[in-house]
Amino acid sequence: MKFKITIISTLLGLLCFSPFTVVIAAPQISNEIITFKGISLDTPGVKNAVIKLCQEDESNRSHDIGSYHVEDKCTGAAFQKSQDIIWLSYGTLGKALGKITLGRDDSLVKVEIFGSKGEMQTQAGLLETKYGQPVKSVTQVENKMGTKFDKETFIWIDSRGSRITVETMYSKIDDGRIVIESASVLALEKRIGLWNAIEEQVEHKHELV
């Protein structure tokens, strides 16, 4: 087991991160291929399978709440955009909000699932059983009152380059999320990050001239 201290300066929502993150597990590749409820990532033409999952929750279907009509999220115009927010289940999360992102070829490339800190810790345990030991980091964060908390982050990577990230804190102290990302999305994010870094360097040079 290796210990590594890395410096960060990220602000997230109402949280203020301390300058130290302790990584308490060495990276390793999972032997299990990462999927979302049996749907493979970066596989063209899985849109219908995602719609079928959407239909499992009645809240995603057309219904009325008083005088307000809720459109069906699973058919018709649904999933015509690249991202859709639906109700879904995952692990022990019987009902959770999730954001689904499809690629141009109707491949599943990203899923975000939101829940409480306790639910995220439970999911991390289940995912470890399936995918093996994650990379785990503990970051100290504090709220506006100066109270400090420990944010845990768990990361799994498979042989295809897909990744699962579980954060016990996200937008608030007790709100966490799970992010499932395909290799193509991670590669795109890396390219965007490199491009932004180049732009910053160019702008900095212009400022010096």
JSON list of C-alpha atoms in Angstrom, two decimals:
[
{"chain": "A", "resi": 1, "resn": "MET", "atom": "CA", "xyz": [0.00, 0.00, 0.00]},
{"chain": "A", "resi": 2, "resn": "LYS", "atom": "CA", "xyz": [1.45, 3.32, -1.05]},
{"chain": "A", "resi": 3, "resn": "PHE", "atom": "CA", "xyz": [0.74, 6.76, 0.31]},
{"chain": "A", "resi": 4, "resn": "LYS", "atom": "CA", "xyz": [0.88, 9.80, -1.87]},
{"chain": "A", "resi": 5, "resn": "ILE", "atom": "CA", "xyz": [0.24, 13.44, -1.03]},
{"chain": "A", "resi": 6, "resn": "THR", "atom": "CA", "xyz": [-1.08, 15.56, -3.86]},
{"chain": "A", "resi": 7, "resn": "ILE", "atom": "CA", "xyz": [-1.92, 19.24, -3.82]},
{"chain": "A", "resi": 8, "resn": "ILE", "atom": "CA", "xyz": [-5.31, 20.40, -5.05]},
{"chain": "A", "resi": 9, "resn": "SER", "atom": "CA", "xyz": [-7.10, 23.73, -5.09]},
{"chain": "A", "resi": 10, "resn": "THR", "atom": "CA", "xyz": [-10.62, 22.82, -6.26]},
{"chain": "A", "resi": 11, "resn": "LEU", "atom": "CA", "xyz": [-13.74, 24.58, -5.07]},
{"chain": "A", "resi": 12, "resn": "LEU", "atom": "CA", "xyz": [-16.95, 22.60, -5.41]},
{"chain": "A", "resi": 13, "resn": "GLY", "atom": "CA", "xyz": [-20.39, 24.04, -4.64]},
{"chain": "A", "resi": 14, "resn": "LEU", "atom": "CA", "xyz": [-20.54, 25.03, -1.00]},
{"chain": "A", "resi": 15, "resn": "LEU", "atom": "CA", "xyz": [-17.47, 23.00, -0.12]},
{"chain": "A", "resi": 16, "resn": "CYS", "atom": "CA", "xyz": [-13.99, 24.40, 0.30]},
{"chain": "A", "resi": 17, "resn": "PHE", "atom": "CA", "xyz": [-11.26, 21.79, -0.18]},
{"chain": "A", "resi": 18, "resn": "SER", "atom": "CA", "xyz": [-8.21, 21.71, 2.01]},
{"chain": "A", "resi": 19, "resn": "PRO", "atom": "CA", "xyz": [-4.87, 21.61, 0.14]},
{"chain": "A", "resi": 20, "resn": "PHE", "atom": "CA", "xyz": [-4.15, 17.94, 0.82]},
{"chain": "A", "resi": 21, "resn": "THR", "atom": "CA", "xyz": [-5.52, 14.70, -0.60]},
{"chain": "A", "resi": 22, "resn": "VAL", "atom": "CA", "xyz": [-4.29, 11.38, 0.75]},
{"chain": "A", "resi": 23, "resn": "VAL", "atom": "CA", "xyz": [-4.37, 8.52, -1.76]},
{"chain": "A", "resi": 24, "resn": "ILE", "atom": "CA", "xyz": [-4.44, 5.28, 0.20]},
{"chain": "A", "resi": 25, "resn": "ALA", "atom": "CA", "xyz": [-4.52, 2.67, -2.57]},
{"chain": "A", "resi": 26, "resn": "ALA", "atom": "CA", "xyz": [-2.34, 2.03, -5.58]},
{"chain": "A", "resi": 27, "resn": "PRO", "atom": "CA", "xyz": [-3.95, 2.10, -9.05]},
{"chain": "A", "resi": 28, "resn": "GLN", "atom": "CA", "xyz": [-4.87, -1.24, -10.59]},
{"chain": "A", "resi": 29, "resn": "ILE", "atom": "CA", "xyz": [-6.90, -2.43, -13.58]},
{"chain": "A", "resi": 30, "resn": "SER", "atom": "CA", "xyz": [-10.12, -4.31, -12.85]},
{"chain": "A", "resi": 31, "resn": "ASN", "atom": "CA", "xyz": [-10.52, -7.72, -14.47]},
{"chain": "A", "resi": 32, "resn": "GLU", "atom": "CA", "xyz": [-14.25, -7.06, -14.73]},
{"chain": "A", "resi": 33, "resn": "ILE", "atom": "CA", "xyz": [-15.40, -4.94, -17.70]},
{"chain": "A", "resi": 34, "resn": "ILE", "atom": "CA", "xyz": [-17.34, -1.87, -16.53]},
{"chain": "A", "resi": 35, "resn": "THR", "atom": "CA", "xyz": [-20.96, -1.71, -17.71]},
{"chain": "A", "resi": 36, "resn": "PHE", "atom": "CA", "xyz": [-24.13, 0.07, -16.61]},
{"chain": "A", "resi": 37, "resn": "LYS", "atom": "CA", "xyz": [-26.72, -2.52, -15.58]},
{"chain": "A", "resi": 38, "resn": "GLY", "atom": "CA", "xyz": [-25.45, -4.87, -18.26]},
{"chain": "A", "resi": 39, "resn": "ILE", "atom": "CA", "xyz": [-25.24, -2.24, -21.01]},
{"chain": "A", "resi": 40, "resn": "SER", "atom": "CA", "xyz": [-21.74, -1.98, -22.48]},
{"chain": "A", "resi": 41, "resn": "LEU", "atom": "CA", "xyz": [-20.09, 1.42, -22.83]},
{"chain": "A", "resi": 42, "resn": "ASP", "atom": "CA", "xyz": [-18.96, 2.78, -26.21]},
{"chain": "A", "resi": 43, "resn": "THR", "atom": "CA", "xyz": [-21.09, 0.15, -28.00]},
{"chain": "A", "resi": 44, "resn": "PRO", "atom": "CA", "xyz": [-23.12, 1.62, -30.91]},
{"chain": "A", "resi": 45, "resn": "GLY", "atom": "CA", "xyz": [-26.90, 1.18, -31.02]},
{"chain": "A", "resi": 46, "resn": "VAL", "atom": "CA", "xyz": [-27.73, 0.62, -27.34]},
{"chain": "A", "resi": 47, "resn": "LYS", "atom": "CA", "xyz": [-30.27, 3.45, -27.17]},
{"chain": "A", "resi": 48, "resn": "ASN", "atom": "CA", "xyz": [-33.24, 1.05, -27.11]},
{"chain": "A", "resi": 49, "resn": "ALA", "atom": "CA", "xyz": [-31.70, -0.82, -24.18]},
{"chain": "A", "resi": 50, "resn": "VAL", "atom": "CA", "xyz": [-31.32, 2.48, -22.30]},
{"chain": "A", "resi": 51, "resn": "ILE", "atom": "CA", "xyz": [-34.95, 3.38, -23.08]},
{"chain": "A", "resi": 52, "resn": "LYS", "atom": "CA", "xyz": [-36.02, 0.01, -21.69]},
{"chain": "A", "resi": 53, "resn": "LEU", "atom": "CA", "xyz": [-34.20, 0.79, -18.44]},
{"chain": "A", "resi": 54, "resn": "CYS", "atom": "CA", "xyz": [-35.92, 4.17, -18.38]},
{"chain": "A", "resi": 55, "resn": "GLN", "atom": "CA", "xyz": [-39.32, 2.52, -18.65]},
{"chain": "A", "resi": 56, "resn": "GLU", "atom": "CA", "xyz": [-38.68, 0.45, -15.51]},
{"chain": "A", "resi": 57, "resn": "ASP", "atom": "CA", "xyz": [-39.53, 3.48, -13.33]},
{"chain": "A", "resi": 58, "resn": "GLU", "atom": "CA", "xyz": [-43.14, 4.70, -13.55]},
{"chain": "A", "resi": 59, "resn": "SER", "atom": "CA", "xyz": [-42.04, 8.27, -12.73]},
{"chain": "A", "resi": 60, "resn": "ASN", "atom": "CA", "xyz": [-40.34, 8.47, -16.13]},
{"chain": "A", "resi": 61, "resn": "ARG", "atom": "CA", "xyz": [-43.59, 7.74, -17.97]},
{"chain": "A", "resi": 62, "resn": "SER", "atom": "CA", "xyz": [-46.30, 10.20, -18.94]},
{"chain": "A", "resi": 63, "resn": "HIS", "atom": "CA", "xyz": [-48.42, 11.15, -15.92]},
{"chain": "A", "resi": 64, "resn": "ASP", "atom": "CA", "xyz": [-50.25, 14.04, -14.29]},
{"chain": "A", "resi": 65, "resn": "ILE", "atom": "CA", "xyz": [-49.42, 15.74, -11.00]},
{"chain": "A", "resi": 66, "resn": "GLY", "atom": "CA", "xyz": [-52.52, 17.78, -10.22]},
{"chain": "A", "resi": 67, "resn": "SER", "atom": "CA", "xyz": [-52.99, 20.10, -13.19]},
{"chain": "A", "resi": 68, "resn": "TYR", "atom": "CA", "xyz": [-49.37, 19.63, -14.33]},
{"chain": "A", "resi": 69, "resn": "HIS", "atom": "CA", "xyz": [-48.67, 17.09, -17.07]},
{"chain": "A", "resi": 70, "resn": "VAL", "atom": "CA", "xyz": [-45.32, 15.29, -17.07]},
{"chain": "A", "resi": 71, "resn": "GLU", "atom": "CA", "xyz": [-44.17, 14.16, -20.51]},
{"chain": "A", "resi": 72, "resn": "ASP", "atom": "CA", "xyz": [-42.89, 10.65, -21.08]},
{"chain": "A", "resi": 73, "resn": "LYS", "atom": "CA", "xyz": [-39.10, 10.66, -20.69]},
{"chain": "A", "resi": 74, "resn": "CYS", "atom": "CA", "xyz": [-38.59, 7.29, -22.35]},
{"chain": "A", "resi": 75, "resn": "THR", "atom": "CA", "xyz": [-40.27, 7.60, -25.74]},
{"chain": "A", "resi": 76, "resn": "GLY", "atom": "CA", "xyz": [-41.11, 10.18, -28.37]},
{"chain": "A", "resi": 77, "resn": "ALA", "atom": "CA", "xyz": [-38.73, 13.12, -28.07]},
{"chain": "A", "resi": 78, "resn": "ALA", "atom": "CA", "xyz": [-36.86, 11.48, -25.20]},
{"chain": "A", "resi": 79, "resn": "PHE", "atom": "CA", "xyz": [-33.18, 10.76, -25.74]},
{"chain": "A", "resi": 80, "resn": "GLN", "atom": "CA", "xyz": [-33.12, 12.92, -28.86]},
{"chain": "A", "resi": 81, "resn": "LYS", "atom": "CA", "xyz": [-30.69, 15.15, -27.01]},
{"chain": "A", "resi": 82, "resn": "SER", "atom": "CA", "xyz": [-27.25, 14.01, -25.97]},
{"chain": "A", "resi": 83, "resn": "GLN", "atom": "CA", "xyz": [-28.19, 14.10, -22.27]},
{"chain": "A", "resi": 84, "resn": "ASP", "atom": "CA", "xyz": [-31.35, 13.21, -20.38]},
{"chain": "A", "resi": 85, "resn": "ILE", "atom": "CA", "xyz": [-32.15, 13.21, -16.66]},
{"chain": "A", "resi": 86, "resn": "ILE", "atom": "CA", "xyz": [-34.30, 10.28, -15.56]},
{"chain": "A", "resi": 87, "resn": "TRP", "atom": "CA", "xyz": [-35.20, 8.25, -12.49]},
{"chain": "A", "resi": 88, "resn": "LEU", "atom": "CA", "xyz": [-33.33, 4.96, -12.28]},
{"chain": "A", "resi": 89, "resn": "SER", "atom": "CA", "xyz": [-32.17, 2.23, -9.93]},
{"chain": "A", "resi": 90, "resn": "TYR", "atom": "CA", "xyz": [-28.59, 1.12, -9.34]},
{"chain": "A", "resi": 91, "resn": "GLY", "atom": "CA", "xyz": [-27.29, -1.33, -6.77]},
{"chain": "A", "resi": 92, "resn": "THR", "atom": "CA", "xyz": [-29.10, -0.66, -3.51]},
{"chain": "A", "resi": 93, "resn": "LEU", "atom": "CA", "xyz": [-30.42, 2.67, -4.86]},
{"chain": "A", "resi": 94, "resn": "GLY", "atom": "CA", "xyz": [-34.04, 1.81, -5.59]},
{"chain": "A", "resi": 95, "resn": "LYS", "atom": "CA", "xyz": [-34.86, 5.26, -6.94]},
{"chain": "A", "resi": 96, "resn": "ALA", "atom": "CA", "xyz": [-32.26, 7.89, -7.80]},
{"chain": "A", "resi": 97, "resn": "LEU", "atom": "CA", "xyz": [-31.87, 10.73, -10.24]},
{"chain": "A", "resi": 98, "resn": "GLY", "atom": "CA", "xyz": [-29.48, 9.94, -13.04]},
{"chain": "A", "resi": 99, "resn": "LYS", "atom": "CA", "xyz": [-28.06, 11.78, -16.05]},
{"chain": "A", "resi": 100, "resn": "ILE", "atom": "CA", "xyz": [-27.64, 9.64, -19.16]},
{"chain": "A", "resi": 101, "resn": "THR", "atom": "CA", "xyz": [-25.31, 10.70, -21.99]},
{"chain": "A", "resi": 102, "resn": "LEU", "atom": "CA", "xyz": [-25.43, 8.99, -25.38]},
{"chain": "A", "resi": 103, "resn": "GLY", "atom": "CA", "xyz": [-22.90, 9.32, -28.20]},
{"chain": "A", "resi": 104, "resn": "ARG", "atom": "CA", "xyz": [-23.71, 10.20, -31.81]},
{"chain": "A", "resi": 105, "resn": "ASP", "atom": "CA", "xyz": [-23.87, 6.50, -32.67]},
{"chain": "A", "resi": 106, "resn": "ASP", "atom": "CA", "xyz": [-26.39, 5.87, -29.86]},
{"chain": "A", "resi": 107, "resn": "SER", "atom": "CA", "xyz": [-23.68, 4.41, -27.65]},
{"chain": "A", "resi": 108, "resn": "LEU", "atom": "CA", "xyz": [-23.79, 4.86, -23.88]},
{"chain": "A", "resi": 109, "resn": "VAL", "atom": "CA", "xyz": [-20.82, 7.01, -22.92]},
{"chain": "A", "resi": 110, "resn": "LYS", "atom": "CA", "xyz": [-21.60, 8.47, -19.49]},
{"chain": "A", "resi": 111, "resn": "VAL", "atom": "CA", "xyz": [-23.93, 7.98, -16.53]},
{"chain": "A", "resi": 112, "resn": "GLU", "atom": "CA", "xyz": [-24.14, 10.17, -13.43]},
{"chain": "A", "resi": 113, "resn": "ILE", "atom": "CA", "xyz": [-26.16, 8.96, -10.42]},
{"chain": "A", "resi": 114, "resn": "PHE", "atom": "CA", "xyz": [-26.91, 11.11, -7.39]},
{"chain": "A", "resi": 115, "resn": "GLY", "atom": "CA", "xyz": [-27.57, 10.10, -3.79]},
{"chain": "A", "resi": 116, "resn": "SER", "atom": "CA", "xyz": [-26.65, 10.67, -0.16]},
{"chain": "A", "resi": 117, "resn": "LYS", "atom": "CA", "xyz": [-23.20, 10.26, 1.37]},
{"chain": "A", "resi": 118, "resn": "GLY", "atom": "CA", "xyz": [-24.28, 7.05, 3.11]},
{"chain": "A", "resi": 119, "resn": "GLU", "atom": "CA", "xyz": [-25.69, 5.62, -0.12]},
{"chain": "A", "resi": 120, "resn": "MET", "atom": "CA", "xyz": [-22.43, 6.35, -1.92]},
{"chain": "A", "resi": 121, "resn": "GLN", "atom": "CA", "xyz": [-20.42, 4.57, 0.78]},
{"chain": "A", "resi": 122, "resn": "THR", "atom": "CA", "xyz": [-22.69, 1.54, 0.46]},
{"chain": "A", "resi": 123, "resn": "GLN", "atom": "CA", "xyz": [-22.37, 1.55, -3.33]},
{"chain": "A", "resi": 124, "resn": "ALA", "atom": "CA", "xyz": [-18.58, 1.75, -3.05]},
{"chain": "A", "resi": 125, "resn": "GLY", "atom": "CA", "xyz": [-18.63, -1.46, -1.02]},
{"chain": "A", "resi": 126, "resn": "LEU", "atom": "CA", "xyz": [-20.79, -3.23, -3.60]},
{"chain": "A", "resi": 127, "resn": "LEU", "atom": "CA", "xyz": [-18.61, -2.03, -6.47]},
{"chain": "A", "resi": 128, "resn": "GLU", "atom": "CA", "xyz": [-15.48, -3.24, -4.70]},
{"chain": "A", "resi": 129, "resn": "THR", "atom": "CA", "xyz": [-17.02, -6.70, -4.49]},
{"chain": "A", "resi": 130, "resn": "LYS", "atom": "CA", "xyz": [-17.61, -6.69, -8.25]},
{"chain": "A", "resi": 131, "resn": "TYR", "atom": "CA", "xyz": [-14.63, -4.75, -9.63]},
{"chain": "A", "resi": 132, "resn": "GLY", "atom": "CA", "xyz": [-11.98, -5.29, -6.98]},
{"chain": "A", "resi": 133, "resn": "GLN", "atom": "CA", "xyz": [-10.00, -2.84, -4.87]},
{"chain": "A", "resi": 134, "resn": "PRO", "atom": "CA", "xyz": [-10.40, 0.78, -6.01]},
{"chain": "A", "resi": 135, "resn": "VAL", "atom": "CA", "xyz": [-8.05, 3.70, -5.90]},
{"chain": "A", "resi": 136, "resn": "LYS", "atom": "CA", "xyz": [-9.26, 5.46, -2.77]},
{"chain": "A", "resi": 137, "resn": "SER", "atom": "CA", "xyz": [-8.51, 9.02, -1.69]},
{"chain": "A", "resi": 138, "resn": "VAL", "atom": "CA", "xyz": [-9.62, 11.01, 1.33]},
{"chain": "A", "resi": 139, "resn": "THR", "atom": "CA", "xyz": [-9.85, 14.79, 1.01]},
{"chain": "A", "resi": 140, "resn": "GLN", "atom": "CA", "xyz": [-10.56, 17.11, 3.92]},
{"chain": "A", "resi": 141, "resn": "VAL", "atom": "CA", "xyz": [-13.21, 19.68, 3.09]},
{"chain": "A", "resi": 142, "resn": "GLU", "atom": "CA", "xyz": [-14.93, 22.37, 5.11]},
{"chain": "A", "resi": 143, "resn": "ASN", "atom": "CA", "xyz": [-18.20, 24.27, 4.86]},
{"chain": "A", "resi": 144, "resn": "LYS", "atom": "CA", "xyz": [-18.78, 27.99, 5.23]},
{"chain": "A", "resi": 145, "resn": "MET", "atom": "CA", "xyz": [-18.92, 27.60, 9.01]},
{"chain": "A", "resi": 146, "resn": "GLY", "atom": "CA", "xyz": [-15.41, 26.15, 9.04]},
{"chain": "A", "resi": 147, "resn": "THR", "atom": "CA", "xyz": [-16.54, 22.65, 10.05]},
{"chain": "A", "resi": 148, "resn": "LYS", "atom": "CA", "xyz": [-14.28, 20.02, 8.50]},
{"chain": "A", "resi": 149, "resn": "PHE", "atom": "CA", "xyz": [-15.38, 16.76, 6.91]},
{"chain": "A", "resi": 150, "resn": "ASP", "atom": "CA", "xyz": [-13.70, 13.87, 5.11]},
{"chain": "A", "resi": 151, "resn": "LYS", "atom": "CA", "xyz": [-14.69, 13.36, 1.49]},
{"chain": "A", "resi": 152, "resn": "GLU", "atom": "CA", "xyz": [-13.96, 9.87, 0.16]},
{"chain": "A", "resi": 153, "resn": "THR", "atom": "CA", "xyz": [-13.41, 9.17, -3.53]},
{"chain": "A", "resi": 154, "resn": "PHE", "atom": "CA", "xyz": [-13.25, 5.66, -5.03]},
{"chain": "A", "resi": 155, "resn": "ILE", "atom": "CA", "xyz": [-12.08, 4.98, -8.60]},
{"chain": "A", "resi": 156, "resn": "TRP", "atom": "CA", "xyz": [-12.16, 1.81, -10.70]},
{"chain": "A", "resi": 157, "resn": "ILE", "atom": "CA", "xyz": [-10.65, 1.47, -14.20]},
{"chain": "A", "resi": 158, "resn": "ASP", "atom": "CA", "xyz": [-11.06, -1.53, -16.50]},
{"chain": "A", "resi": 159, "resn": "SER", "atom": "CA", "xyz": [-8.90, -2.89, -19.30]},
{"chain": "A", "resi": 160, "resn": "ARG", "atom": "CA", "xyz": [-10.85, -0.91, -21.92]},
{"chain": "A", "resi": 161, "resn": "GLY", "atom": "CA", "xyz": [-10.15, 2.38, -20.20]},
{"chain": "A", "resi": 162, "resn": "SER", "atom": "CA", "xyz": [-13.66, 2.91, -18.78]},
{"chain": "A", "resi": 163, "resn": "ARG", "atom": "CA", "xyz": [-13.93, 4.35, -15.29]},
{"chain": "A", "resi": 164, "resn": "ILE", "atom": "CA", "xyz": [-16.26, 4.46, -12.30]},
{"chain": "A", "resi": 165, "resn": "THR", "atom": "CA", "xyz": [-15.86, 7.26, -9.76]},
{"chain": "A", "resi": 166, "resn": "VAL", "atom": "CA", "xyz": [-17.78, 7.38, -6.47]},
{"chain": "A", "resi": 167, "resn": "GLU", "atom": "CA", "xyz": [-17.69, 10.63, -4.48]},
{"chain": "A", "resi": 168, "resn": "THR", "atom": "CA", "xyz": [-19.23, 10.68, -1.01]},
{"chain": "A", "resi": 169, "resn": "MET", "atom": "CA", "xyz": [-19.55, 14.48, -1.26]},
{"chain": "A", "resi": 170, "resn": "TYR", "atom": "CA", "xyz": [-20.41, 16.43, -4.39]},
{"chain": "A", "resi": 171, "resn": "SER", "atom": "CA", "xyz": [-22.61, 19.54, -4.37]},
{"chain": "A", "resi": 172, "resn": "LYS", "atom": "CA", "xyz": [-23.29, 19.46, -0.62]},
{"chain": "A", "resi": 173, "resn": "ILE", "atom": "CA", "xyz": [-21.88, 17.82, 2.51]},
{"chain": "A", "resi": 174, "resn": "ASP", "atom": "CA", "xyz": [-24.40, 14.94, 2.39]},
{"chain": "A", "resi": 175, "resn": "ASP", "atom": "CA", "xyz": [-24.86, 14.73, -1.39]},
{"chain": "A", "resi": 176, "resn": "GLY", "atom": "CA", "xyz": [-22.66, 12.37, -3.37]},
{"chain": "A", "resi": 177, "resn": "ARG", "atom": "CA", "xyz": [-22.58, 10.94, -6.86]},
{"chain": "A", "resi": 178, "resn": "ILE", "atom": "CA", "xyz": [-21.43, 8.04, -9.00]},
{"chain": "A", "resi": 179, "resn": "VAL", "atom": "CA", "xyz": [-19.94, 8.73, -12.43]},
{"chain": "A", "resi": 180, "resn": "ILE", "atom": "CA", "xyz": [-19.56, 5.95, -15.00]},
{"chain": "A", "resi": 181, "resn": "GLU", "atom": "CA", "xyz": [-17.51, 7.06, -18.02]},
{"chain": "A", "resi": 182, "resn": "SER", "atom": "CA", "xyz": [-16.48, 5.30, -21.20]},
{"chain": "A", "resi": 183, "resn": "ALA", "atom": "CA", "xyz": [-12.96, 5.35, -22.62]},
{"chain": "A", "resi": 184, "resn": "SER", "atom": "CA", "xyz": [-14.05, 7.65, -25.47]},
{"chain": "A", "resi": 185, "resn": "VAL", "atom": "CA", "xyz": [-15.44, 10.27, -23.06]},
{"chain": "A", "resi": 186, "resn": "LEU", "atom": "CA", "xyz": [-12.30, 10.19, -20.93]},
{"chain": "A", "resi": 187, "resn": "ALA", "atom": "CA", "xyz": [-10.13, 10.56, -24.04]},
{"chain": "A", "resi": 188, "resn": "LEU", "atom": "CA", "xyz": [-12.24, 13.54, -25.17]},
{"chain": "A", "resi": 189, "resn": "GLU", "atom": "CA", "xyz": [-12.01, 15.17, -21.73]},
{"chain": "A", "resi": 190, "resn": "LYS", "atom": "CA", "xyz": [-8.24, 14.69, -21.81]},
{"chain": "A", "resi": 191, "resn": "ARG", "atom": "CA", "xyz": [-7.99, 16.36, -25.23]},
{"chain": "A", "resi": 192, "resn": "ILE", "atom": "CA", "xyz": [-10.17, 19.25, -24.08]},
{"chain": "A", "resi": 193, "resn": "GLY", "atom": "CA", "xyz": [-8.02, 19.63, -20.98]},
{"chain": "A", "resi": 194, "resn": "LEU", "atom": "CA", "xyz": [-4.84, 19.72, -23.06]},
{"chain": "A", "resi": 195, "resn": "TRP", "atom": "CA", "xyz": [-6.38, 22.25, -25.45]},
{"chain": "A", "resi": 196, "resn": "ASN", "atom": "CA", "xyz": [-7.47, 24.49, -22.56]},
{"chain": "A", "resi": 197, "resn": "ALA", "atom": "CA", "xyz": [-3.96, 24.29, -21.10]},
{"chain": "A", "resi": 198, "resn": "ILE", "atom": "CA", "xyz": [-2.46, 25.33, -24.46]},
{"chain": "A", "resi": 199, "resn": "GLU", "atom": "CA", "xyz": [-4.89, 28.26, -24.72]},
{"chain": "A", "resi": 200, "resn": "GLU", "atom": "CA", "xyz": [-3.95, 29.40, -21.21]},
{"chain": "A", "resi": 201, "resn": "GLN", "atom": "CA", "xyz": [-0.26, 29.30, -22.11]},
{"chain": "A", "resi": 202, "resn": "VAL", "atom": "CA", "xyz": [-0.88, 31.30, -25.30]},
{"chain": "A", "resi": 203, "resn": "GLU", "atom": "CA", "xyz": [-2.92, 33.90, -23.40]},
{"chain": "A", "resi": 204, "resn": "HIS", "atom": "CA", "xyz": [-0.20, 34.14, -20.76]},
{"chain": "A", "resi": 205, "resn": "LYS", "atom": "CA", "xyz": [2.45, 34.74, -23.44]},
{"chain": "A", "resi": 206, "resn": "HIS", "atom": "CA", "xyz": [0.31, 37.48, -24.97]},
{"chain": "A", "resi": 207, "resn": "GLU", "atom": "CA", "xyz": [0.03, 39.14, -21.57]},
{"chain": "A", "resi": 208, "resn": "LEU", "atom": "CA", "xyz": [3.82, 39.17, -21.25]},
{"chain": "A", "resi": 209, "resn": "VAL", "atom": "CA", "xyz": [4.31, 40.80, -24.66]}
]
